[in-house]
């Protein structure tokens, strides 16, 4: 037995140490809980329920609810974490089908929606608004461009307005929205600015922006803070921002924030926010890290999952796939650029920042006007790049995935995947940058041998959207599946199989 009791394992002359103090963890935890209760007991009262379900919504039969959800991008809704008995707890509200069913008690908000030209709620809004207005915590699993920002913003407005404590006595803002990138944070701020509701003011805090100007806006008094985690933590530590007044918290694109390494900053700021707050989390995917975060900091959340990857966005895009060798990409992109029409606007996605810089330099050397946006560029340069592509000063934007989150440029005609994305979710997100706002678009994706792991999922996306699937992609998927099967068999102790990068003895290029 390799385990030793205290005093053993240190030689024959070792004496047991009996003068150490035994820590009473139960007492420590109890004291910590008591201190936390005392701290948060001083907070103003919190109101979270603002929903008045109309009879026409309440009286929907289970079959009607199921049919509506199925027709609305296959909404799936459930309590994320079952209780000890495996039960779901409180009932989940039925979806709304009109703005009036959600906001009938707020005619000024209805008027703002009318001004924006919306005709009906998007799927995430249909199910998300009743959940949030009922005061529930919510996890929205949906891609960018599905209306998720408005899904959490409008209930936030009502939450701010509905608190019994006057705004001047709340000690700070009520709503905090954390976003992974400056671009997404600015995009959310832009959405807030579209709605003139009860004089609610917002500030956007992000690294690279004018720090003093941001601090001055916070001190002047705001109800909503939209921030990237790094800049927010800086200003909290300096005492500029007080998050103990936050009662409605949004973690937007949580999967992306964790991918970018922001988990420590997120957990740090959550410690200073009152635990009885309402929490909203959005994510394009549902990895273990996001699940753990939800389990740690949310109260019995309802998960609203909108659509599978056959998103409506890719149905407005003609998708072209070209199989080629890595060294042939440059000549092909130059050929594509020379064939651009006078009104075309293009986003070219690269897998790495260095690749984006290299391609941008090559374009400049060839007198091709372009801009680039990636994480290493200064904030002012990134904003200038967006301004240039929006206004048409340039018609080519070279971007990386992280920097592209939150990009909202309506008249993009083409998307080029110079480097194929690492997963199919990112492919759908990139392709969805064109074909927006009722327009159609075109995508061109370069696929090399190293991309074979995503070939099978790509085929599903293309077939579902009635797009042409090149034979090379089908071959690639079949070879990857065969290789995977061989590897699984080898792990189980089975026989070998053919050689070659794509398996078998087939020496064809693809």
Short mmCIF file of C-alpha atoms in Angstrom, two decimals:
data_model
loop_
_atom_site.label_atom_id
_atom_site.label_comp_id
_atom_site.label_asym_id
_atom_site.label_seq_id
_atom_site.Cartn_x
_atom_site.Cartn_y
_atom_site.Cartn_z
CA UNK A 1 0.00 0.00 0.00
CA UNK A 2 1.58 3.26 -1.09
CA UNK A 3 -0.62 5.42 1.13
CA UNK A 4 0.69 6.41 4.59
CA UNK A 5 -0.95 7.61 7.74
CA UNK A 6 0.34 10.89 9.23
CA UNK A 7 3.75 10.22 10.76
CA UNK A 8 4.47 7.23 8.52
CA UNK A 9 6.71 7.14 5.47
CA UNK A 10 9.35 9.51 6.84
CA UNK A 11 11.76 6.85 8.21
CA UNK A 12 11.56 4.80 11.37
CA UNK A 13 12.29 7.71 13.70
CA UNK A 14 9.57 10.00 12.36
CA UNK A 15 7.26 11.38 15.00
CA UNK A 16 3.62 12.02 14.19
CA UNK A 17 2.84 15.71 14.11
CA UNK A 18 -0.05 16.36 16.45
CA UNK A 19 0.25 20.11 16.89
CA UNK A 20 -1.42 21.15 13.62
CA UNK A 21 -4.77 22.91 13.70
CA UNK A 22 -7.73 21.07 12.22
CA UNK A 23 -9.65 23.30 9.82
CA UNK A 24 -13.40 23.23 10.31
CA UNK A 25 -14.49 23.63 6.69
CA UNK A 26 -18.19 23.51 7.58
CA UNK A 27 -17.76 26.44 9.94
CA UNK A 28 -15.73 28.37 7.36
CA UNK A 29 -18.31 27.80 4.64
CA UNK A 30 -21.10 28.79 7.01
CA UNK A 31 -19.27 32.01 7.92
CA UNK A 32 -18.65 32.76 4.24
CA UNK A 33 -22.32 32.20 3.38
CA UNK A 34 -23.36 34.42 6.29
CA UNK A 35 -21.00 37.22 5.18
CA UNK A 36 -22.37 36.95 1.64
CA UNK A 37 -25.96 37.12 2.91
CA UNK A 38 -25.17 40.21 4.99
CA UNK A 39 -23.47 41.88 2.02
CA UNK A 40 -26.32 41.33 -0.41
CA UNK A 41 -29.11 41.94 2.16
CA UNK A 42 -28.36 45.66 1.85
CA UNK A 43 -29.23 45.69 -1.86
CA UNK A 44 -32.44 47.36 -3.07
CA UNK A 45 -35.41 45.04 -3.68
CA UNK A 46 -35.40 43.32 -7.07
CA UNK A 47 -38.36 42.82 -9.41
CA UNK A 48 -37.94 40.28 -12.20
CA UNK A 49 -41.45 39.27 -13.31
CA UNK A 50 -43.15 41.59 -15.82
CA UNK A 51 -45.01 39.14 -18.03
CA UNK A 52 -48.77 39.09 -18.39
CA UNK A 53 -49.58 36.07 -20.54
CA UNK A 54 -52.56 36.73 -22.80
CA UNK A 55 -55.35 34.15 -22.99
CA UNK A 56 -54.66 33.42 -26.65
CA UNK A 57 -51.09 32.43 -25.71
CA UNK A 58 -51.99 30.55 -22.52
CA UNK A 59 -54.73 28.59 -24.31
CA UNK A 60 -52.46 27.17 -27.03
CA UNK A 61 -52.67 23.39 -26.94
CA UNK A 62 -49.46 21.35 -26.58
CA UNK A 63 -49.88 20.29 -30.22
CA UNK A 64 -50.18 23.93 -31.36
CA UNK A 65 -47.11 24.91 -29.34
CA UNK A 66 -45.10 22.01 -30.78
CA UNK A 67 -46.19 22.84 -34.34
CA UNK A 68 -45.27 26.53 -33.95
CA UNK A 69 -41.85 25.67 -32.53
CA UNK A 70 -41.20 23.17 -35.33
CA UNK A 71 -42.10 25.78 -37.97
CA UNK A 72 -39.88 28.39 -36.25
CA UNK A 73 -36.45 26.97 -37.07
CA UNK A 74 -37.10 23.93 -34.87
CA UNK A 75 -37.13 25.69 -31.49
CA UNK A 76 -36.22 23.25 -28.72
CA UNK A 77 -36.83 24.51 -25.18
CA UNK A 78 -36.22 22.81 -21.84
CA UNK A 79 -34.84 23.29 -18.36
CA UNK A 80 -31.09 22.91 -18.79
CA UNK A 81 -30.41 21.13 -15.53
CA UNK A 82 -32.97 18.67 -14.18
CA UNK A 83 -33.57 18.57 -10.42
CA UNK A 84 -32.63 15.61 -8.21
CA UNK A 85 -35.75 13.71 -9.26
CA UNK A 86 -35.02 14.27 -12.94
CA UNK A 87 -37.97 16.67 -13.16
CA UNK A 88 -38.14 19.99 -14.96
CA UNK A 89 -39.53 22.21 -12.22
CA UNK A 90 -41.70 25.20 -13.14
CA UNK A 91 -43.57 25.12 -16.45
CA UNK A 92 -42.00 26.77 -19.50
CA UNK A 93 -44.05 29.62 -21.01
CA UNK A 94 -45.59 29.22 -24.44
CA UNK A 95 -44.03 31.19 -27.33
CA UNK A 96 -45.54 34.47 -28.51
CA UNK A 97 -46.36 34.98 -32.18
CA UNK A 98 -46.79 38.77 -32.28
CA UNK A 99 -45.11 41.77 -30.66
CA UNK A 100 -48.39 42.67 -28.95
CA UNK A 101 -48.47 39.32 -27.14
CA UNK A 102 -45.13 40.17 -25.52
CA UNK A 103 -45.22 43.96 -25.17
CA UNK A 104 -48.90 44.92 -25.29
CA UNK A 105 -48.52 46.71 -21.94
CA UNK A 106 -45.73 48.89 -23.35
CA UNK A 107 -47.19 50.91 -26.27
CA UNK A 108 -44.12 53.17 -26.52
CA UNK A 109 -41.90 50.10 -27.00
CA UNK A 110 -44.35 48.76 -29.60
CA UNK A 111 -44.06 52.08 -31.43
CA UNK A 112 -40.25 51.80 -31.45
CA UNK A 113 -40.52 48.30 -32.96
CA UNK A 114 -42.89 49.62 -35.61
CA UNK A 115 -40.39 52.38 -36.51
CA UNK A 116 -37.70 49.73 -37.07
CA UNK A 117 -39.93 48.02 -39.64
CA UNK A 118 -40.20 44.63 -37.93
CA UNK A 119 -43.28 42.58 -38.80
CA UNK A 120 -43.07 39.65 -36.38
CA UNK A 121 -40.71 38.19 -33.76
CA UNK A 122 -37.84 35.95 -34.87
CA UNK A 123 -37.82 32.40 -33.43
CA UNK A 124 -35.41 33.22 -30.58
CA UNK A 125 -37.52 36.27 -29.72
CA UNK A 126 -40.82 34.34 -29.84
CA UNK A 127 -39.67 31.94 -27.14
CA UNK A 128 -37.07 34.11 -25.39
CA UNK A 129 -39.26 37.11 -24.57
CA UNK A 130 -41.84 35.20 -22.48
CA UNK A 131 -39.03 33.36 -20.66
CA UNK A 132 -37.13 36.55 -19.79
CA UNK A 133 -40.18 38.69 -19.00
CA UNK A 134 -41.22 35.96 -16.58
CA UNK A 135 -37.94 36.54 -14.71
CA UNK A 136 -36.28 33.25 -15.66
CA UNK A 137 -32.59 32.77 -16.39
CA UNK A 138 -32.12 31.80 -20.04
CA UNK A 139 -29.50 30.20 -22.26
CA UNK A 140 -30.08 31.05 -25.93
CA UNK A 141 -28.29 28.72 -28.33
CA UNK A 142 -28.47 30.57 -31.64
CA UNK A 143 -26.19 31.87 -34.36
CA UNK A 144 -25.40 35.53 -34.99
CA UNK A 145 -28.05 37.15 -37.20
CA UNK A 146 -31.03 35.37 -35.61
CA UNK A 147 -32.29 38.37 -33.63
CA UNK A 148 -30.76 37.25 -30.34
CA UNK A 149 -29.56 40.77 -29.41
CA UNK A 150 -33.10 42.12 -29.41
CA UNK A 151 -34.23 38.95 -27.61
CA UNK A 152 -32.31 40.03 -24.50
CA UNK A 153 -32.34 43.84 -24.97
CA UNK A 154 -36.08 44.56 -24.93
CA UNK A 155 -36.69 42.62 -21.69
CA UNK A 156 -33.66 44.50 -20.29
CA UNK A 157 -35.40 47.84 -21.02
CA UNK A 158 -38.52 46.68 -19.21
CA UNK A 159 -36.43 45.30 -16.32
CA UNK A 160 -34.73 48.70 -15.86
CA UNK A 161 -37.99 50.62 -16.00
CA UNK A 162 -39.84 48.18 -13.71
CA UNK A 163 -37.66 48.41 -10.59
CA UNK A 164 -39.35 50.03 -7.59
CA UNK A 165 -36.20 51.89 -6.46
CA UNK A 166 -35.77 55.24 -8.28
CA UNK A 167 -32.88 55.17 -10.76
CA UNK A 168 -30.97 57.84 -8.83
CA UNK A 169 -30.94 55.60 -5.73
CA UNK A 170 -29.80 52.33 -7.37
CA UNK A 171 -26.09 53.02 -6.96
CA UNK A 172 -25.21 52.34 -10.58
CA UNK A 173 -26.38 50.62 -13.78
CA UNK A 174 -28.90 47.75 -13.75
CA UNK A 175 -27.86 45.95 -16.93
CA UNK A 176 -24.45 44.56 -17.90
CA UNK A 177 -23.82 42.96 -21.30
CA UNK A 178 -20.44 41.23 -21.67
CA UNK A 179 -19.27 40.61 -25.25
CA UNK A 180 -16.09 38.95 -26.59
CA UNK A 181 -14.97 41.61 -29.08
CA UNK A 182 -15.05 45.37 -29.48
CA UNK A 183 -16.94 45.03 -32.75
CA UNK A 184 -19.74 43.01 -31.17
CA UNK A 185 -19.91 45.35 -28.16
CA UNK A 186 -20.22 48.36 -30.48
CA UNK A 187 -22.85 46.54 -32.52
CA UNK A 188 -24.95 45.95 -29.37
CA UNK A 189 -24.55 49.61 -28.37
CA UNK A 190 -25.80 50.57 -31.83
CA UNK A 191 -28.89 48.39 -31.31
CA UNK A 192 -29.60 50.07 -27.96
CA UNK A 193 -29.33 53.51 -29.58
CA UNK A 194 -32.10 52.65 -32.05
CA UNK A 195 -34.71 52.50 -29.26
CA UNK A 196 -35.73 55.68 -27.46
CA UNK A 197 -37.33 54.03 -24.42
CA UNK A 198 -37.84 55.98 -21.16
CA UNK A 199 -34.53 57.87 -21.51
CA UNK A 200 -32.42 54.74 -20.94
CA UNK A 201 -28.73 55.44 -21.55
CA UNK A 202 -25.90 53.02 -22.36
CA UNK A 203 -22.11 53.10 -22.52
CA UNK A 204 -19.73 50.81 -24.41
CA UNK A 205 -16.48 49.95 -22.61
CA UNK A 206 -13.73 48.28 -24.64
CA UNK A 207 -9.95 48.20 -24.85
CA UNK A 208 -8.49 50.52 -27.45
CA UNK A 209 -11.32 53.03 -27.10
CA UNK A 210 -10.99 56.47 -25.45
CA UNK A 211 -10.64 55.43 -21.81
CA UNK A 212 -11.26 58.89 -20.33
CA UNK A 213 -14.34 59.45 -22.48
CA UNK A 214 -15.73 56.05 -21.44
CA UNK A 215 -15.13 56.85 -17.75
CA UNK A 216 -16.86 60.22 -18.09
CA UNK A 217 -19.97 58.62 -19.60
CA UNK A 218 -20.10 56.06 -16.76
CA UNK A 219 -19.83 58.82 -14.14
CA UNK A 220 -22.55 60.86 -15.83
CA UNK A 221 -24.99 58.01 -15.14
CA UNK A 222 -26.03 55.10 -17.36
CA UNK A 223 -28.49 52.22 -17.03
CA UNK A 224 -26.74 49.78 -19.39
CA UNK A 225 -23.05 48.87 -19.61
CA UNK A 226 -21.89 46.95 -22.68
CA UNK A 227 -18.30 45.82 -22.23
CA UNK A 228 -15.49 43.48 -23.14
CA UNK A 229 -14.28 41.55 -20.06
CA UNK A 230 -10.76 43.02 -19.93
CA UNK A 231 -11.74 46.71 -19.97
CA UNK A 232 -14.62 46.11 -17.55
CA UNK A 233 -12.33 44.45 -15.00
CA UNK A 234 -9.87 47.35 -15.25
CA UNK A 235 -12.57 49.92 -14.52
CA UNK A 236 -14.11 47.83 -11.72
CA UNK A 237 -10.71 47.56 -10.01
CA UNK A 238 -10.20 51.32 -10.35
CA UNK A 239 -13.58 51.95 -8.71
CA UNK A 240 -15.03 53.64 -11.82
CA UNK A 241 -17.70 50.96 -12.38
CA UNK A 242 -19.81 49.52 -9.57
CA UNK A 243 -21.27 46.17 -10.64
CA UNK A 244 -23.01 45.45 -7.32
CA UNK A 245 -26.01 47.38 -8.71
CA UNK A 246 -26.33 44.98 -11.69
CA UNK A 247 -29.60 43.03 -11.63
CA UNK A 248 -29.74 41.84 -15.26
CA UNK A 249 -26.60 40.21 -16.67
CA UNK A 250 -25.99 39.08 -20.26
CA UNK A 251 -23.03 36.93 -21.35
CA UNK A 252 -23.24 37.31 -25.14
CA UNK A 253 -21.46 34.71 -27.29
CA UNK A 254 -20.19 32.92 -24.19
CA UNK A 255 -18.49 30.20 -26.23
CA UNK A 256 -16.42 32.79 -28.05
CA UNK A 257 -15.46 34.53 -24.79
CA UNK A 258 -14.20 31.24 -23.35
CA UNK A 259 -12.34 30.47 -26.61
CA UNK A 260 -10.56 33.80 -26.25
CA UNK A 261 -9.47 33.03 -22.67
CA UNK A 262 -11.80 35.41 -20.83
CA UNK A 263 -13.12 32.89 -18.30
CA UNK A 264 -11.01 34.22 -15.35
CA UNK A 265 -12.22 37.79 -15.97
CA UNK A 266 -15.84 36.63 -16.29
CA UNK A 267 -15.72 34.63 -13.06
CA UNK A 268 -14.02 37.53 -11.26
CA UNK A 269 -16.69 40.06 -12.19
CA UNK A 270 -19.51 37.62 -11.37
CA UNK A 271 -18.32 37.48 -7.75
CA UNK A 272 -19.19 41.17 -7.37
CA UNK A 273 -22.70 40.93 -8.85
CA UNK A 274 -25.65 40.16 -6.58
CA UNK A 275 -26.53 36.45 -6.73
CA UNK A 276 -30.30 36.95 -7.13
CA UNK A 277 -29.81 38.75 -10.46
CA UNK A 278 -31.41 37.58 -13.71
CA UNK A 279 -28.81 36.04 -16.04
CA UNK A 280 -28.94 35.55 -19.81
CA UNK A 281 -26.32 33.63 -21.76
CA UNK A 282 -26.11 33.34 -25.53
CA UNK A 283 -23.87 30.93 -27.39
CA UNK A 284 -23.62 29.53 -30.91
CA UNK A 285 -22.52 26.16 -29.50
CA UNK A 286 -22.85 24.25 -26.21
CA UNK A 287 -19.36 23.06 -25.20
CA UNK A 288 -18.47 21.77 -21.71
CA UNK A 289 -16.91 25.09 -20.66
CA UNK A 290 -20.11 27.02 -21.35
CA UNK A 291 -22.16 24.34 -19.59
CA UNK A 292 -19.95 24.56 -16.48
CA UNK A 293 -20.23 28.36 -16.44
CA UNK A 294 -24.03 28.11 -16.64
CA UNK A 295 -24.15 25.49 -13.89
CA UNK A 296 -22.01 27.67 -11.60
CA UNK A 297 -23.69 31.03 -12.07
CA UNK A 298 -27.27 30.56 -13.31
CA UNK A 299 -30.43 29.61 -11.42
CA UNK A 300 -32.39 26.76 -13.03
CA UNK A 301 -32.02 28.27 -16.53
CA UNK A 302 -34.31 27.56 -19.45
CA UNK A 303 -32.39 26.66 -22.61
CA UNK A 304 -33.84 27.90 -25.90
CA UNK A 305 -32.16 26.20 -28.85
CA UNK A 306 -33.04 27.68 -32.22
CA UNK A 307 -32.59 25.67 -35.35
CA UNK A 308 -29.99 23.19 -36.32
CA UNK A 309 -27.17 24.21 -38.62
CA UNK A 310 -29.50 24.32 -41.62
CA UNK A 311 -30.02 27.99 -40.85
CA UNK A 312 -32.21 30.18 -43.01
CA UNK A 313 -29.15 32.40 -43.57
CA UNK A 314 -27.44 29.92 -45.88
CA UNK A 315 -30.61 29.52 -47.96
CA UNK A 316 -30.12 33.00 -49.42
CA UNK A 317 -26.53 32.26 -50.45
CA UNK A 318 -25.29 30.40 -53.53
CA UNK A 319 -22.43 28.32 -52.17
CA UNK A 320 -19.49 27.32 -54.39
CA UNK A 321 -16.82 24.88 -53.20
CA UNK A 322 -13.46 24.53 -54.95
CA UNK A 323 -10.97 21.78 -54.10
CA UNK A 324 -7.37 22.85 -54.68
CA UNK A 325 -3.86 22.62 -53.28
CA UNK A 326 -2.65 25.11 -50.68
CA UNK A 327 -0.12 26.66 -53.07
CA UNK A 328 -2.85 27.35 -55.67
CA UNK A 329 -5.00 29.53 -53.42
CA UNK A 330 -3.18 32.79 -54.10
CA UNK A 331 -3.50 32.60 -57.90
CA UNK A 332 -7.17 31.67 -57.56
CA UNK A 333 -8.00 34.60 -55.27
CA UNK A 334 -6.22 37.02 -57.61
CA UNK A 335 -8.27 35.63 -60.48
CA UNK A 336 -11.46 36.07 -58.42
CA UNK A 337 -10.63 39.67 -57.48
CA UNK A 338 -9.95 40.63 -61.11
CA UNK A 339 -13.39 39.28 -62.06
CA UNK A 340 -15.25 41.34 -59.42
CA UNK A 341 -18.06 43.53 -60.70
CA UNK A 342 -18.14 47.30 -60.02
CA UNK A 343 -20.80 46.93 -57.30
CA UNK A 344 -19.41 43.82 -55.62
CA UNK A 345 -18.32 43.92 -51.97
CA UNK A 346 -16.34 40.98 -50.61
CA UNK A 347 -15.21 39.63 -47.25
CA UNK A 348 -12.23 37.25 -47.51
CA UNK A 349 -11.83 35.07 -44.40
CA UNK A 350 -8.39 33.85 -43.37
CA UNK A 351 -7.54 31.36 -40.65
CA UNK A 352 -4.66 33.35 -39.12
CA UNK A 353 -3.77 36.98 -38.51
CA UNK A 354 -0.43 36.55 -40.33
CA UNK A 355 -2.24 35.17 -43.37
CA UNK A 356 -4.61 38.16 -43.38
CA UNK A 357 -1.65 40.55 -43.22
CA UNK A 358 0.23 38.72 -45.98
CA UNK A 359 -2.77 38.71 -48.31
CA UNK A 360 -3.48 42.38 -47.59
CA UNK A 361 0.15 43.28 -48.42
CA UNK A 362 0.01 41.32 -51.69
CA UNK A 363 -3.18 43.15 -52.71
CA UNK A 364 -1.62 46.54 -51.98
CA UNK A 365 1.48 45.61 -54.02
CA UNK A 366 -0.86 44.77 -56.91
CA UNK A 367 -2.78 48.07 -56.59
CA UNK A 368 -5.88 46.31 -55.26
CA UNK A 369 -7.70 48.42 -52.68
CA UNK A 370 -8.56 46.52 -49.51
CA UNK A 371 -8.83 46.73 -45.74
CA UNK A 372 -8.17 44.12 -43.06
CA UNK A 373 -9.54 43.45 -39.61
CA UNK A 374 -8.00 41.13 -37.03
CA UNK A 375 -7.06 41.03 -33.35
CA UNK A 376 -3.59 42.56 -33.72
CA UNK A 377 -4.77 45.76 -35.39
CA UNK A 378 -5.28 48.90 -33.31
CA UNK A 379 -8.89 49.71 -32.49
CA UNK A 380 -8.84 52.91 -34.55
CA UNK A 381 -7.57 50.96 -37.56
CA UNK A 382 -10.29 48.33 -37.15
CA UNK A 383 -13.00 50.98 -36.96
CA UNK A 384 -11.56 52.70 -40.04
CA UNK A 385 -11.57 49.37 -41.90
CA UNK A 386 -15.27 48.87 -41.14
CA UNK A 387 -16.06 52.44 -42.13
CA UNK A 388 -14.19 52.05 -45.44
CA UNK A 389 -16.01 48.86 -46.47
CA UNK A 390 -19.42 50.21 -45.39
CA UNK A 391 -19.00 53.47 -47.32
CA UNK A 392 -17.43 51.79 -50.34
CA UNK A 393 -13.99 53.40 -50.04
CA UNK A 394 -12.75 49.83 -50.48
CA UNK A 395 -14.71 46.82 -51.68
CA UNK A 396 -12.58 44.06 -50.15
CA UNK A 397 -12.31 43.32 -46.42
CA UNK A 398 -9.87 40.63 -45.26
CA UNK A 399 -10.89 39.26 -41.86
CA UNK A 400 -10.25 36.59 -39.25
CA UNK A 401 -13.06 34.79 -37.42
CA UNK A 402 -12.60 36.39 -34.00
CA UNK A 403 -12.58 39.91 -35.42
CA UNK A 404 -15.58 39.20 -37.64
CA UNK A 405 -18.01 38.49 -34.79
CA UNK A 406 -20.59 41.24 -34.75
CA UNK A 407 -19.80 42.44 -38.28
CA UNK A 408 -23.01 43.82 -39.73
CA UNK A 409 -22.52 45.05 -43.31
CA UNK A 410 -25.75 44.59 -45.22
CA UNK A 411 -24.53 44.92 -48.82
CA UNK A 412 -21.79 42.26 -48.88
CA UNK A 413 -22.25 40.40 -52.18
CA UNK A 414 -19.58 37.71 -51.78
CA UNK A 415 -17.84 35.81 -49.00
CA UNK A 416 -14.61 33.93 -49.77
CA UNK A 417 -13.29 31.31 -47.36
CA UNK A 418 -9.61 31.56 -48.32
CA UNK A 419 -8.89 29.20 -45.43
CA UNK A 420 -11.74 26.82 -44.67
CA UNK A 421 -13.01 27.32 -41.10
CA UNK A 422 -12.13 24.90 -38.30
CA UNK A 423 -15.74 23.79 -37.79
CA UNK A 424 -19.04 23.83 -39.63
CA UNK A 425 -20.63 26.34 -37.22
CA UNK A 426 -18.01 28.87 -38.25
CA UNK A 427 -18.69 28.09 -41.92
CA UNK A 428 -22.37 28.88 -41.46
CA UNK A 429 -21.50 32.07 -39.59
CA UNK A 430 -19.10 33.25 -42.31
CA UNK A 431 -21.42 32.43 -45.19
CA UNK A 432 -24.21 34.28 -43.36
CA UNK A 433 -22.27 37.55 -43.71
CA UNK A 434 -23.73 37.79 -47.22
CA UNK A 435 -27.33 37.31 -48.34
CA UNK A 436 -28.58 39.56 -45.52
CA UNK A 437 -31.56 41.89 -45.20
CA UNK A 438 -33.54 40.26 -48.01
CA UNK A 439 -30.64 40.18 -50.46
CA UNK A 440 -29.04 37.15 -52.08
CA UNK A 441 -25.32 36.45 -51.90
CA UNK A 442 -22.57 34.16 -53.14
CA UNK A 443 -19.86 32.31 -51.24
CA UNK A 444 -16.68 30.69 -52.54
CA UNK A 445 -14.79 28.28 -50.28
CA UNK A 446 -11.33 26.88 -50.93
CA UNK A 447 -11.01 23.33 -49.60
CA UNK A 448 -7.65 21.55 -49.31
CA UNK A 449 -6.72 18.04 -48.22
CA UNK A 450 -6.24 19.18 -44.63
CA UNK A 451 -9.95 20.11 -44.40
CA UNK A 452 -11.24 16.55 -44.86
CA UNK A 453 -12.52 16.23 -41.28
CA UNK A 454 -15.39 18.68 -41.96
CA UNK A 455 -16.30 17.31 -45.41
CA UNK A 456 -19.22 15.15 -44.20
CA UNK A 457 -20.85 18.03 -42.29
CA UNK A 458 -20.28 20.37 -45.24
CA UNK A 459 -22.13 17.93 -47.51
CA UNK A 460 -25.15 18.04 -45.16
CA UNK A 461 -25.22 21.84 -45.23
CA UNK A 462 -24.93 21.98 -49.02
CA UNK A 463 -27.54 19.29 -49.65
CA UNK A 464 -30.02 20.81 -47.22
CA UNK A 465 -29.72 24.16 -49.02
CA UNK A 466 -30.04 22.46 -52.45
CA UNK A 467 -26.47 23.37 -53.44
CA UNK A 468 -24.13 21.44 -55.71
CA UNK A 469 -21.73 19.07 -53.92
CA UNK A 470 -18.45 18.45 -55.82
CA UNK A 471 -17.48 14.80 -56.23
CA UNK A 472 -14.11 15.57 -54.64
CA UNK A 473 -15.87 16.55 -51.40
CA UNK A 474 -17.84 13.30 -51.35
CA UNK A 475 -14.61 11.34 -51.94
CA UNK A 476 -12.90 13.28 -49.19
CA UNK A 477 -15.70 12.54 -46.71
CA UNK A 478 -15.66 8.83 -47.60
CA UNK A 479 -11.90 8.58 -47.14
CA UNK A 480 -11.98 10.38 -43.82
CA UNK A 481 -14.75 8.06 -42.60
CA UNK A 482 -12.72 5.03 -43.73
CA UNK A 483 -9.61 6.30 -41.97
CA UNK A 484 -11.58 6.99 -38.79
CA UNK A 485 -13.05 3.49 -38.90
CA UNK A 486 -9.56 2.00 -39.34
CA UNK A 487 -8.23 4.00 -36.42
CA UNK A 488 -11.14 2.87 -34.24
CA UNK A 489 -10.53 -0.73 -35.27
CA UNK A 490 -6.82 -0.43 -34.50
CA UNK A 491 -7.60 0.96 -31.05
CA UNK A 492 -9.83 -2.03 -30.45
CA UNK A 493 -7.00 -4.31 -31.59
CA UNK A 494 -8.34 -5.01 -35.08
CA UNK A 495 -6.45 -5.30 -38.35
CA UNK A 496 -4.80 -2.62 -40.40
CA UNK A 497 -5.80 -1.34 -43.79
CA UNK A 498 -4.57 0.51 -46.81
CA UNK A 499 -2.02 3.27 -46.66
CA UNK A 500 -1.84 6.78 -47.96
CA UNK A 501 -3.08 10.07 -46.53
CA UNK A 502 -6.68 9.33 -47.43
CA UNK A 503 -6.46 5.58 -46.85
CA UNK A 504 -6.52 2.65 -49.25
CA UNK A 505 -4.18 2.39 -52.18
CA UNK A 506 -5.94 5.07 -54.21
CA UNK A 507 -3.35 7.53 -55.48
CA UNK A 508 -5.82 10.03 -56.92
CA UNK A 509 -5.23 13.60 -55.88
CA UNK A 510 -8.52 13.78 -53.98
#
